[in-house]
Amino acid sequence: MELTKLLELATTDVEPSPALLTQTRRGGQRRIRRRRASAGSLALVLALVGFAAPRALSRQGPDRVVFAGALFDGQTHGDLSSDATYRASVLQAWGASHATSLNAGRGIFEDMRGQAKVVWAGTTPAGPAAVVSQDAFLHHHADISLEHEGVYQLLGFVGPGADGQPTVVADTYPAPGVQSDIAWYVDSGRHVVAALDTGKPLGISFGWVYGKDGSVSRTYAPMSQHDGVALFELPPGTVPGLSVHLGLLPVTSPDDVRGVLGGVVDTRPAMKRLDWINPGGQGETVMPLGGSWQADAGQLRARFNAAVRAHQSGGTPFSEGFSLWYAYGTTPSGRQVVVGEHQLEEDPSHLYAVLGTGSGQVFVPGGEVDPASPLPVAIRLPDSDGWIVASFERTLEYRIGTGAWIRAGRDAALVPDASTAVRVTGNSQIVVPLTH
Amino acid sequence: MARDEGFDVFVLGASRRLLRTAFLLVGDRGTAEDLLQDVLERMYARWSRIDDPHAYARRAIAHAATNRWRTRRRHAEVPLGERDAAAGTEPESACRDVLAALATLPPGQRAVVILRFFDDLSIDQTAAALGCSTGTVKSQTARALPRLRALLAFAEEPC
């Protein structure tokens, strides 16, 4: 047999996941969205929501790409549409905002075409707000992703500035296949969210809710419609988190989620929560706990993710979460167990154990993970099946009461249910009590 | 063709081959899947500027796999001679043997062998994909084949 045929034979069973295309597109759109809303001093002020491009765009001829929707019918909408003074001040603010825009470095304002027009002007709980539209010829640029050079519709989102005068808080362009930013915080205090009306009821959600039973969900509050723009005023005292979702009501699946606010936030600190166990590594770290069960990363990932997602509702258009490590083994009662750390968007990661298989499977939530702890992982299994503890590149010992320390392993270990403390030894030695 | 449509066609048509290339390069299915998805996401983000998606993807996968070898040595490699006595089906057995043999090669030689004999690239194409000279491809091939031949039984192929 030739080497070529040997290599072919060795890969016969290797098939891509049916979800690869969907996952890749979501991930790619997220990368673009983050790149466009690049980090900078203004990034925390701007908080944009992206909507799936095919729903937000329409094409007028081969060279003009525009936003789609009732708002773009040539008229000015909103209860301030007849206020010529306000419209004029909005247009003046638009023209003056380009030099300081995050998108200025991408050259989108260098070849403006036609006149700017206010397409919506209305009253919001935070004060008057507006949407401005103007065409520009976009050229290829090192930091802009275009399907082709040509005329694109630019949008400017306007709110009342600190001095009450119209201020452009964000601008965007409709790159095909890219999340288009079509919602914004009207005020710098983030009390009012505005979004371009999609023609269907929109809801807004301010974060994941983690139940004690391991469930993870979101609730969506309806936004009010105002002649082309949907508005929502945050209840007093509400502090918007890092992942605010907009969705088409009722939101029953990830496909209903139309945008995630918070993409301008650098996620690296959050990623460290997952990375603590293998800093700088690629792929997943697998830590066997002992027992007869032998599994690889793919098997562990599949079992862990299926269990976590079965307890998750609401969805996210970008990432369904993942773990970068798994500890697994067989418990004293003979059940297989997998432990991992799951993170949704920018939220703190959570620890979960999946015990047993099939109809007898038990899902055990372990709470938030603190990577700075000397023992970041300590999850107690039900039915006295023990504790799974982990601290990467540390030696682990346990004891029961005042008994002798018993070596349990390195990196991760399954220790008896009656254990009362774990001693973690690296450069130093720390005793961590196990709270029953 | 619109970005999404063109990208979709590429992914649906090329992902199986690319995943298999990645699998041979890294020796682990889960890692290969992650590596491929990462490469495809980056391609999506710059799709309009990629002239030859197949060449781009192969190059990116080869580079990512090489970087992985440089930065991570904790990955358990399959030792030769530890085959399960109750070996499974022919493809499973072949897979185990081939991965074990490839694992004995230095990263550069491994990549050259896979691109040349699995992806059927020419010497010039392999050199372009790996960012090295054609002379390097020839010398790496010449070093790798005798070693593989000592571990795997395969017939002579033109280099």
Coordinates of C-alpha atoms in Angstrom, one line a residue:
Chain A
M1 CA 0.0 0.0 0.0
E2 CA 1.3 3.5 -0.8
L3 CA 1.8 6.1 1.9
T4 CA -1.0 8.2 0.4
K5 CA -3.5 5.4 0.8
L6 CA -2.3 4.8 4.3
L7 CA -2.9 8.4 5.2
E8 CA -6.3 8.2 3.6
L9 CA -7.2 5.1 5.5
A10 CA -6.1 6.7 8.8
T11 CA -8.6 9.5 8.4
T12 CA -11.6 7.5 7.0
D13 CA -13.7 8.1 10.1
V14 CA -12.8 11.8 10.6
E15 CA -15.8 13.9 9.6
P16 CA -16.6 17.5 10.5
S17 CA -19.5 18.3 12.8
P18 CA -22.7 19.2 11.0
A19 CA -22.7 22.4 13.2
L20 CA -19.2 23.5 11.9
L21 CA -20.6 25.9 9.4
T22 CA -23.0 27.6 11.8
Q23 CA -20.4 27.8 14.5
T24 CA -17.8 29.1 12.2
R25 CA -20.0 31.9 10.8
R26 CA -21.0 32.9 14.3
G27 CA -17.5 33.0 15.4
G28 CA -16.4 34.9 12.3
Q29 CA -19.0 37.5 12.7
R30 CA -18.1 37.9 16.4
R31 CA -14.5 38.5 15.4
I32 CA -15.4 41.1 12.8
R33 CA -17.8 42.8 15.2
R34 CA -15.1 43.0 17.9
R35 CA -12.5 44.3 15.4
R36 CA -14.8 47.0 14.2
A37 CA -15.7 48.0 17.7
S38 CA -12.0 48.0 18.6
A39 CA -10.9 48.6 22.1
G40 CA -10.0 52.2 22.9
S41 CA -10.8 55.0 25.2
L42 CA -14.1 55.5 23.6
A43 CA -15.0 51.8 23.5
L44 CA -16.6 51.7 26.9
V45 CA -18.8 54.7 26.0
L46 CA -20.1 53.1 22.8
A47 CA -22.2 50.0 23.3
L48 CA -23.6 48.7 20.1
V49 CA -25.9 45.9 19.2
G50 CA -25.3 43.9 16.1
F51 CA -28.1 42.4 14.1
A52 CA -27.7 39.6 11.6
A53 CA -26.8 41.2 8.4
P54 CA -29.2 39.4 6.1
R55 CA -32.1 40.8 8.1
A56 CA -30.7 44.3 8.3
L57 CA -29.4 44.9 4.8
S58 CA -30.8 45.3 1.3
R59 CA -28.9 46.0 -1.8
Q60 CA -29.8 48.7 -4.3
G61 CA -28.0 47.9 -7.5
P62 CA -24.6 46.2 -7.7
D63 CA -22.7 49.0 -5.9
R64 CA -24.9 50.4 -3.2
V65 CA -25.4 48.5 0.1
V66 CA -28.0 49.9 2.5
F67 CA -29.9 49.1 5.6
A68 CA -33.4 47.6 5.2
G69 CA -36.5 48.6 7.1
A70 CA -39.5 50.9 7.3
L71 CA -37.3 53.6 8.6
F72 CA -35.5 54.1 5.3
D73 CA -38.4 55.1 3.1
G74 CA -37.1 58.6 2.4
Q75 CA -39.2 60.3 5.1
T76 CA -38.2 61.5 8.6
H77 CA -39.9 59.5 11.3
G78 CA -40.5 60.1 15.0
D79 CA -42.4 62.7 17.0
L80 CA -39.6 65.3 16.5
S81 CA -39.6 64.8 12.7
S82 CA -41.1 68.3 12.1
D83 CA -38.6 70.0 14.5
A84 CA -36.4 71.7 11.9
T85 CA -34.2 73.3 14.5
Y86 CA -33.5 69.9 16.1
R87 CA -32.8 68.2 12.8
A88 CA -30.4 70.9 11.8
S89 CA -28.5 70.6 15.1
V90 CA -28.4 66.8 14.6
L91 CA -26.9 67.2 11.1
Q92 CA -24.3 69.6 12.5
A93 CA -23.3 67.1 15.2
W94 CA -23.1 64.4 12.5
G95 CA -20.7 66.4 10.4
A96 CA -18.5 67.3 13.3
S97 CA -18.3 63.7 14.7
H98 CA -16.4 62.0 12.0
A99 CA -12.8 62.9 13.0
T100 CA -13.3 61.4 16.5
S101 CA -15.3 58.3 15.4
L102 CA -13.9 54.8 16.0
N103 CA -14.5 54.2 12.4
A104 CA -12.5 57.2 11.2
G105 CA -9.3 55.0 11.1
R106 CA -11.1 52.7 8.7
G107 CA -11.5 55.5 6.2
I108 CA -15.3 55.3 6.0
F109 CA -15.7 59.1 6.0
E110 CA -13.1 59.9 3.4
D111 CA -15.3 59.8 0.4
M112 CA -18.8 61.0 1.5
R113 CA -21.5 61.0 -1.1
G114 CA -24.8 63.0 -1.1
Q115 CA -26.4 64.9 1.7
A116 CA -26.9 63.6 5.2
K117 CA -30.5 63.1 6.3
V118 CA -32.2 62.6 9.6
V119 CA -34.3 59.5 9.2
W120 CA -35.7 59.4 12.7
A121 CA -36.0 62.1 15.4
G122 CA -37.9 61.4 18.6
T123 CA -38.3 61.9 22.3
T124 CA -36.9 59.3 24.6
P125 CA -36.8 59.2 28.4
A126 CA -33.2 60.3 28.3
G127 CA -34.0 63.3 26.0
P128 CA -34.2 63.8 22.2
A129 CA -32.5 61.2 20.0
A130 CA -32.0 60.7 16.3
V131 CA -30.7 58.5 13.5
V132 CA -28.8 60.1 10.6
S133 CA -28.2 58.5 7.2
Q134 CA -25.6 59.4 4.6
D135 CA -23.9 57.5 1.8
A136 CA -20.2 57.1 1.4
F137 CA -18.0 55.3 -1.1
L138 CA -16.0 52.8 1.0
H139 CA -12.6 51.7 -0.3
H140 CA -10.6 48.6 0.8
H141 CA -8.8 49.3 4.0
A142 CA -6.4 47.4 6.2
D143 CA -9.0 47.4 9.0
I144 CA -12.3 47.1 7.2
S145 CA -14.0 44.1 5.8
L146 CA -15.8 44.7 2.5
E147 CA -17.2 42.4 0.0
H148 CA -16.5 45.0 -2.7
E149 CA -15.7 48.7 -2.9
G150 CA -18.7 50.9 -3.5
V151 CA -21.4 53.1 -2.0
Y152 CA -22.6 52.1 1.4
Q153 CA -25.2 53.7 3.7
L154 CA -23.6 55.0 6.9
L155 CA -25.7 55.5 10.0
G156 CA -25.1 57.8 12.9
F157 CA -26.9 57.3 16.3
V158 CA -27.5 60.4 18.2
G159 CA -28.4 61.1 21.8
P160 CA -28.3 64.1 24.1
G161 CA -24.8 64.8 25.2
A162 CA -23.7 65.9 28.6
D163 CA -24.6 69.4 27.7
G164 CA -28.0 68.4 26.3
Q165 CA -26.9 69.1 22.7
P166 CA -27.2 66.4 20.1
T167 CA -24.1 64.1 20.2
V168 CA -23.3 61.2 17.8
V169 CA -22.7 58.3 20.2
A170 CA -22.0 55.7 17.5
D171 CA -21.8 55.2 13.7
T172 CA -21.8 52.1 11.5
Y173 CA -21.9 50.8 8.0
P174 CA -23.6 47.7 6.6
A175 CA -20.8 45.3 5.7
P176 CA -22.4 42.3 4.1
G177 CA -22.3 39.2 6.3
V178 CA -21.2 41.2 9.3
Q179 CA -23.2 42.1 12.3
S180 CA -24.5 45.5 11.7
D181 CA -24.7 47.8 14.6
I182 CA -28.2 49.2 14.8
A183 CA -28.9 49.9 18.4
W184 CA -27.3 52.1 21.0
Y185 CA -27.4 53.6 24.4
V186 CA -29.1 57.0 24.0
D187 CA -27.4 58.5 27.0
S188 CA -23.9 58.2 28.4
G189 CA -25.4 56.9 31.7
R190 CA -26.8 53.9 29.9
H191 CA -30.4 54.3 31.1
V192 CA -32.1 54.1 27.7
V193 CA -31.5 51.7 24.9
A194 CA -32.7 52.4 21.3
A195 CA -32.8 50.0 18.4
L196 CA -33.9 50.2 14.8
D197 CA -37.3 48.7 14.5
T198 CA -37.3 45.3 12.7
G199 CA -41.1 45.3 12.3
K200 CA -41.4 42.6 15.0
P201 CA -41.7 42.9 18.8
L202 CA -38.3 43.3 20.3
G203 CA -37.3 42.3 23.8
I204 CA -34.2 43.1 25.9
S205 CA -32.4 41.0 28.5
F206 CA -29.8 42.1 30.9
G207 CA -27.9 39.0 31.7
W208 CA -27.9 35.3 32.4
V209 CA -29.6 34.0 35.6
Y210 CA -27.9 31.1 37.2
G211 CA -30.2 28.8 39.2
K212 CA -29.1 26.8 42.2
D213 CA -30.1 23.6 40.2
G214 CA -27.6 24.5 37.5
S215 CA -30.1 26.0 35.1
V216 CA -29.1 29.1 33.1
S217 CA -31.7 31.3 31.5
R218 CA -32.7 34.8 30.5
T219 CA -35.9 36.8 30.7
Y220 CA -36.8 39.4 28.0
A221 CA -38.6 42.6 28.7
P222 CA -40.5 44.1 25.7
M223 CA -39.2 47.3 24.1
S224 CA -41.7 50.0 23.1
Q225 CA -42.1 50.9 19.4
H226 CA -41.9 54.6 18.4
D227 CA -42.4 54.9 14.6
G228 CA -39.4 53.0 13.5
V229 CA -37.3 52.9 16.6
A230 CA -37.7 50.6 19.7
L231 CA -36.9 52.0 23.1
F232 CA -36.3 50.6 26.6
E233 CA -35.7 52.5 29.8
L234 CA -33.8 50.6 32.4
P235 CA -35.5 50.4 35.8
P236 CA -33.9 52.8 38.3
G237 CA -30.9 51.2 39.9
T238 CA -30.3 48.7 37.1
V239 CA -26.7 48.4 36.1
P240 CA -26.4 46.8 32.6
G241 CA -24.0 43.9 32.6
L242 CA -21.5 43.0 29.9
S243 CA -23.9 40.9 27.9
V244 CA -27.2 42.5 27.1
H245 CA -29.3 40.6 24.5
L246 CA -31.9 41.9 22.2
G247 CA -34.3 39.3 20.7
L248 CA -37.4 38.8 18.7
L249 CA -40.2 38.0 21.1
P250 CA -40.8 35.4 22.2
V251 CA -37.2 34.3 22.4
T252 CA -37.2 30.5 22.4
S253 CA -34.0 29.6 20.7
P254 CA -30.6 31.1 19.8
D255 CA -32.0 32.1 16.4
D256 CA -34.4 34.5 18.0
V257 CA -31.5 36.5 19.6
R258 CA -30.8 39.4 17.3
G259 CA -27.9 41.0 19.0
V260 CA -25.6 41.1 21.9
L261 CA -24.5 44.3 23.5
G262 CA -21.1 44.3 25.1
G263 CA -18.9 43.3 22.2
V264 CA -16.8 46.3 22.7
V265 CA -15.6 44.9 26.0
D266 CA -12.2 43.2 25.9
T267 CA -12.9 39.6 26.9
R268 CA -9.3 38.6 27.8
P269 CA -9.8 39.0 31.5
A270 CA -12.8 36.7 31.3
M271 CA -11.0 34.2 29.2
K272 CA -8.4 33.8 31.9
R273 CA -11.0 32.2 34.0
L274 CA -11.0 29.3 31.7
D275 CA -7.3 29.5 31.0
W276 CA -6.1 29.1 34.6
I277 CA -5.6 25.4 34.4
N278 CA -3.4 25.5 31.3
P279 CA -2.2 29.1 30.7
G280 CA -1.2 29.6 27.1
G281 CA -2.1 26.2 26.0
Q282 CA -4.2 25.2 23.0
G283 CA -6.9 22.7 22.9
E284 CA -8.3 21.1 26.0
T285 CA -6.5 19.7 29.0
V286 CA -7.8 16.3 30.2
M287 CA -7.1 15.2 33.8
P288 CA -7.9 11.5 34.6
L289 CA -9.0 10.9 38.1
G290 CA -8.6 7.2 38.0
G291 CA -10.9 4.2 37.5
S292 CA -11.6 2.0 34.6
W293 CA -13.2 4.5 32.3
Q294 CA -10.9 5.8 29.5
A295 CA -12.1 8.7 27.5
D296 CA -10.6 11.3 25.1
A297 CA -11.3 15.1 25.0
G298 CA -13.9 14.7 22.3
Q299 CA -16.0 12.3 24.3
L300 CA -15.7 14.3 27.4
R301 CA -16.6 17.5 25.6
A302 CA -19.7 16.0 24.0
R303 CA -21.0 14.6 27.3
F304 CA -20.3 17.7 29.3
N305 CA -21.7 20.2 26.7
A306 CA -24.8 18.1 26.2
A307 CA -25.6 18.1 29.9
V308 CA -24.8 21.8 30.3
R309 CA -26.9 22.9 27.4
A310 CA -29.8 20.8 28.5
H311 CA -30.0 23.1 31.4
Q312 CA -29.6 26.3 29.4
S313 CA -32.3 28.3 27.8
G314 CA -32.4 31.6 25.9
G315 CA -29.4 31.0 23.8
T316 CA -26.8 33.3 22.4
P317 CA -26.0 33.9 18.7
F318 CA -22.3 33.8 19.2
S319 CA -21.1 31.2 21.6
E320 CA -22.9 28.5 23.5
G321 CA -20.0 28.3 25.9
F322 CA -17.3 25.7 26.4
S323 CA -14.7 24.4 28.8
L324 CA -10.9 24.3 28.2
W325 CA -10.4 21.4 30.6
Y326 CA -12.0 18.2 31.9
A327 CA -11.4 16.0 34.9
Y328 CA -13.0 12.6 34.6
G329 CA -13.0 9.2 36.2
T330 CA -15.1 6.6 38.0
T331 CA -16.6 7.2 41.5
P332 CA -16.6 4.8 44.4
S333 CA -20.2 3.9 43.4
G334 CA -19.0 3.0 39.9
R335 CA -20.5 6.0 38.1
Q336 CA -18.6 7.9 35.5
V337 CA -18.1 11.5 36.2
V338 CA -16.9 14.5 34.1
V339 CA -16.1 17.9 35.6
G340 CA -15.5 21.1 33.5
E341 CA -15.7 24.8 33.7
H342 CA -18.3 26.5 31.4
Q343 CA -18.4 30.2 30.5
L344 CA -21.2 32.1 28.7
E345 CA -20.0 35.2 26.9
E346 CA -18.3 37.6 29.4
D347 CA -19.8 36.0 32.5
P348 CA -17.8 34.4 35.2
S349 CA -17.3 30.8 34.5
H350 CA -19.2 28.1 36.4
L351 CA -18.2 24.6 37.5
Y352 CA -20.3 21.6 36.7
A353 CA -20.1 17.9 37.2
V354 CA -21.9 15.3 35.1
L355 CA -22.4 12.1 37.0
G356 CA -23.5 8.8 35.5
T357 CA -25.0 8.2 32.1
G358 CA -28.3 7.9 30.4
S359 CA -31.5 8.3 32.4
G360 CA -29.5 8.0 35.6
Q361 CA -27.4 11.0 34.8
V362 CA -27.1 13.7 37.5
F363 CA -26.1 17.3 36.8
V364 CA -24.2 18.9 39.7
P365 CA -23.6 22.7 39.7
G366 CA -20.5 23.8 41.5
G367 CA -20.8 27.6 41.5
E368 CA -18.5 30.2 40.1
V369 CA -14.8 29.4 39.6
D370 CA -12.2 31.6 41.3
P371 CA -8.9 31.0 39.4
A372 CA -7.1 33.0 42.1
S373 CA -8.1 30.5 44.8
P374 CA -5.4 27.9 45.9
L375 CA -8.1 25.3 45.1
P376 CA -10.3 26.6 42.3
V377 CA -12.1 23.4 41.9
A378 CA -13.9 21.7 44.8
I379 CA -17.2 20.2 43.9
R380 CA -19.0 17.7 46.1
L381 CA -20.8 14.8 44.4
P382 CA -24.1 13.5 45.6
D383 CA -24.7 10.2 47.3
S384 CA -21.4 10.4 49.2
D385 CA -19.5 9.8 46.0
G386 CA -16.7 12.2 47.1
W387 CA -15.3 15.5 46.2
I388 CA -13.5 16.4 43.0
V389 CA -10.7 18.9 43.6
A390 CA -8.3 20.5 41.2
S391 CA -5.4 22.9 41.3
F392 CA -3.2 22.9 38.2
E393 CA 0.4 21.8 38.7
R394 CA -0.1 21.4 42.4
T395 CA 0.1 18.3 44.6
L396 CA -3.1 17.5 46.4
E397 CA -3.5 15.7 49.7
Y398 CA -6.6 15.2 51.8
R399 CA -7.4 14.3 55.4
I400 CA -10.5 13.4 57.4
G401 CA -10.8 15.3 60.6
T402 CA -7.4 15.4 62.4
G403 CA -6.2 12.3 60.6
A404 CA -3.0 12.0 58.6
W405 CA -2.6 13.7 55.2
I406 CA -3.1 11.3 52.4
R407 CA -1.7 12.0 48.9
A408 CA -4.5 12.2 46.3
G409 CA -2.6 13.1 43.2
R410 CA -1.5 16.0 41.1
D411 CA -3.6 18.6 39.2
A412 CA -6.9 16.9 40.0
A413 CA -8.2 14.2 42.4
L414 CA -11.3 12.5 43.6
V415 CA -11.2 12.4 47.4
P416 CA -13.5 10.7 49.9
D417 CA -16.8 12.4 50.8
A418 CA -15.7 12.5 54.4
S419 CA -12.7 14.6 53.6
T420 CA -12.6 17.8 55.6
A421 CA -9.6 19.6 54.1
V422 CA -7.2 19.5 51.1
R423 CA -3.6 20.5 51.3
V424 CA -2.3 22.1 48.1
T425 CA 1.4 22.1 47.6
G426 CA 3.2 24.1 44.9
N427 CA 5.8 26.7 45.7
S428 CA 4.0 27.0 49.0
Q429 CA 1.6 24.8 51.0
I430 CA -1.9 25.9 51.8
V431 CA -4.7 24.0 53.6
V432 CA -8.2 24.5 52.2
P433 CA -11.1 23.3 54.3
L434 CA -13.9 21.5 52.5
T435 CA -17.3 22.9 53.7
H436 CA -19.9 20.2 54.0
Chain B
M1 CA -21.2 35.7 -5.0
A2 CA -22.1 37.2 -1.6
R3 CA -19.7 36.7 1.3
D4 CA -21.9 34.2 3.2
E5 CA -22.8 32.2 0.2
G6 CA -19.2 31.9 -1.1
F7 CA -17.9 31.1 2.4
D8 CA -20.6 28.5 2.9
V9 CA -19.8 26.8 -0.3
F10 CA -16.1 26.7 0.6
V11 CA -16.7 25.3 4.1
L12 CA -19.2 22.7 3.0
G13 CA -16.9 21.6 0.2
A14 CA -13.5 21.8 1.9
S15 CA -14.0 21.2 5.6
R16 CA -13.8 17.4 5.5
R17 CA -10.4 17.4 3.7
L18 CA -9.1 20.3 5.9
L19 CA -10.2 18.5 9.1
R20 CA -8.4 15.4 8.0
T21 CA -5.3 17.3 7.3
A22 CA -5.5 19.0 10.7
F23 CA -6.1 15.6 12.3
L24 CA -2.9 14.1 10.8
L25 CA -1.0 17.2 11.8
V26 CA -2.0 17.4 15.4
G27 CA -2.9 13.7 16.0
D28 CA -6.0 14.5 18.0
R29 CA -9.5 14.8 16.7
G30 CA -10.8 17.4 19.2
T31 CA -7.8 19.6 18.7
A32 CA -8.1 19.3 15.0
E33 CA -11.7 20.4 15.1
D34 CA -10.8 23.4 17.2
L35 CA -7.9 24.3 15.0
L36 CA -10.0 24.1 11.9
Q37 CA -12.8 26.2 13.4
D38 CA -10.3 28.8 14.5
V39 CA -8.9 29.0 11.0
L40 CA -12.3 29.2 9.3
E41 CA -13.4 31.9 11.6
R42 CA -10.4 34.0 10.7
M43 CA -11.1 33.3 7.0
Y44 CA -14.7 34.4 7.4
A45 CA -13.6 37.7 8.9
R46 CA -11.3 38.5 5.9
W47 CA -13.1 36.5 3.2
S48 CA -13.2 39.3 0.6
R49 CA -9.4 39.5 0.7
I50 CA -8.6 35.8 0.3
D51 CA -7.8 34.9 -3.3
D52 CA -7.3 31.2 -2.9
P53 CA -9.2 29.9 0.1
H54 CA -7.9 26.3 -0.2
A55 CA -4.3 27.4 -0.2
Y56 CA -4.9 29.9 2.6
A57 CA -6.6 27.3 4.8
R58 CA -3.9 24.8 4.3
R59 CA -1.2 27.3 5.1
A60 CA -3.0 28.6 8.2
I61 CA -3.6 25.1 9.5
A62 CA 0.0 24.1 9.0
H63 CA 1.2 27.2 10.8
A64 CA -1.3 26.8 13.6
A65 CA -0.3 23.2 14.1
T66 CA 3.4 24.1 14.1
N67 CA 2.8 26.8 16.6
R68 CA 0.9 24.3 18.7
W69 CA 3.9 22.0 18.7
R70 CA 6.1 24.8 19.8
T71 CA 4.0 26.0 22.6
R72 CA 2.5 22.9 24.0
R73 CA 4.3 19.7 24.8
R74 CA 1.8 18.3 27.2
H75 CA -0.2 16.5 24.6
A76 CA 0.1 12.8 25.0
E77 CA 1.5 11.1 21.9
V78 CA 0.8 7.5 21.1
P79 CA 3.9 5.4 21.8
L80 CA 4.9 2.9 19.3
G81 CA 4.6 -0.8 20.3
E82 CA 1.6 -0.2 22.7
R83 CA -1.1 -1.4 20.4
D84 CA -4.1 -3.0 21.9
A85 CA -3.8 -6.7 21.4
A86 CA -7.5 -6.8 20.5
A87 CA -7.0 -4.2 17.8
G88 CA -10.2 -2.9 16.2
T89 CA -11.2 -2.4 12.7
E90 CA -8.8 -1.9 9.9
P91 CA -9.2 1.9 9.7
E92 CA -8.9 2.2 13.5
S93 CA -5.7 0.1 13.4
A94 CA -4.3 2.0 10.5
C95 CA -5.1 5.3 12.2
R96 CA -3.3 4.3 15.4
D97 CA -0.3 3.2 13.5
V98 CA -0.1 6.1 11.2
L99 CA -0.5 8.7 14.0
A100 CA 2.1 6.9 16.0
A101 CA 4.5 7.0 13.1
L102 CA 3.8 10.6 12.3
A103 CA 4.3 11.5 15.9
T104 CA 7.9 10.4 15.7
L105 CA 8.7 13.0 13.0
P106 CA 9.8 16.5 13.8
P107 CA 7.0 19.0 13.1
G108 CA 8.5 20.3 9.8
Q109 CA 8.9 16.8 8.4
R110 CA 5.5 15.8 9.6
A111 CA 3.9 18.8 7.8
V112 CA 5.8 18.2 4.6
V113 CA 4.7 14.5 4.5
I114 CA 1.1 15.3 5.1
L115 CA 0.9 18.2 2.6
R116 CA 2.7 16.2 -0.1
F117 CA 1.3 12.8 0.3
F118 CA -2.1 13.4 1.8
D119 CA -3.0 16.7 0.2
D120 CA -1.2 15.8 -2.9
L121 CA 0.6 19.2 -3.2
S122 CA 3.6 19.7 -5.4
I123 CA 7.0 20.6 -4.0
D124 CA 6.4 24.2 -4.9
Q125 CA 2.9 24.3 -3.4
T126 CA 4.2 22.6 -0.2
A127 CA 7.0 25.2 0.1
A128 CA 4.5 28.0 -0.4
A129 CA 2.1 26.5 2.2
L130 CA 4.9 26.1 4.8
G131 CA 6.7 29.3 4.0
C132 CA 10.0 27.5 3.2
S133 CA 12.2 26.8 0.2
T134 CA 11.7 24.0 -2.2
G135 CA 15.0 22.7 -1.2
T136 CA 13.8 22.4 2.4
V137 CA 10.8 20.5 1.3
K138 CA 12.9 18.1 -0.7
S139 CA 15.3 17.5 2.2
Q140 CA 12.6 17.2 4.8
T141 CA 10.8 14.6 2.6
A142 CA 14.1 12.7 2.1
R143 CA 14.6 12.5 5.8
A144 CA 11.0 11.7 6.7
L145 CA 10.2 8.9 4.3
P146 CA 12.9 6.4 5.5
R147 CA 11.8 6.8 9.0
L148 CA 8.2 6.3 8.2
R149 CA 9.1 3.4 6.0
A150 CA 10.8 1.7 8.9
L151 CA 7.6 2.0 11.0
L152 CA 4.9 1.6 8.4
A153 CA 4.8 -0.8 5.5
F154 CA 4.2 1.2 2.3
A155 CA 5.3 1.1 -1.2
E156 CA 7.7 3.5 -2.9
E157 CA 6.2 6.7 -4.2
P158 CA 7.8 9.2 -6.5
C159 CA 9.0 12.2 -4.5

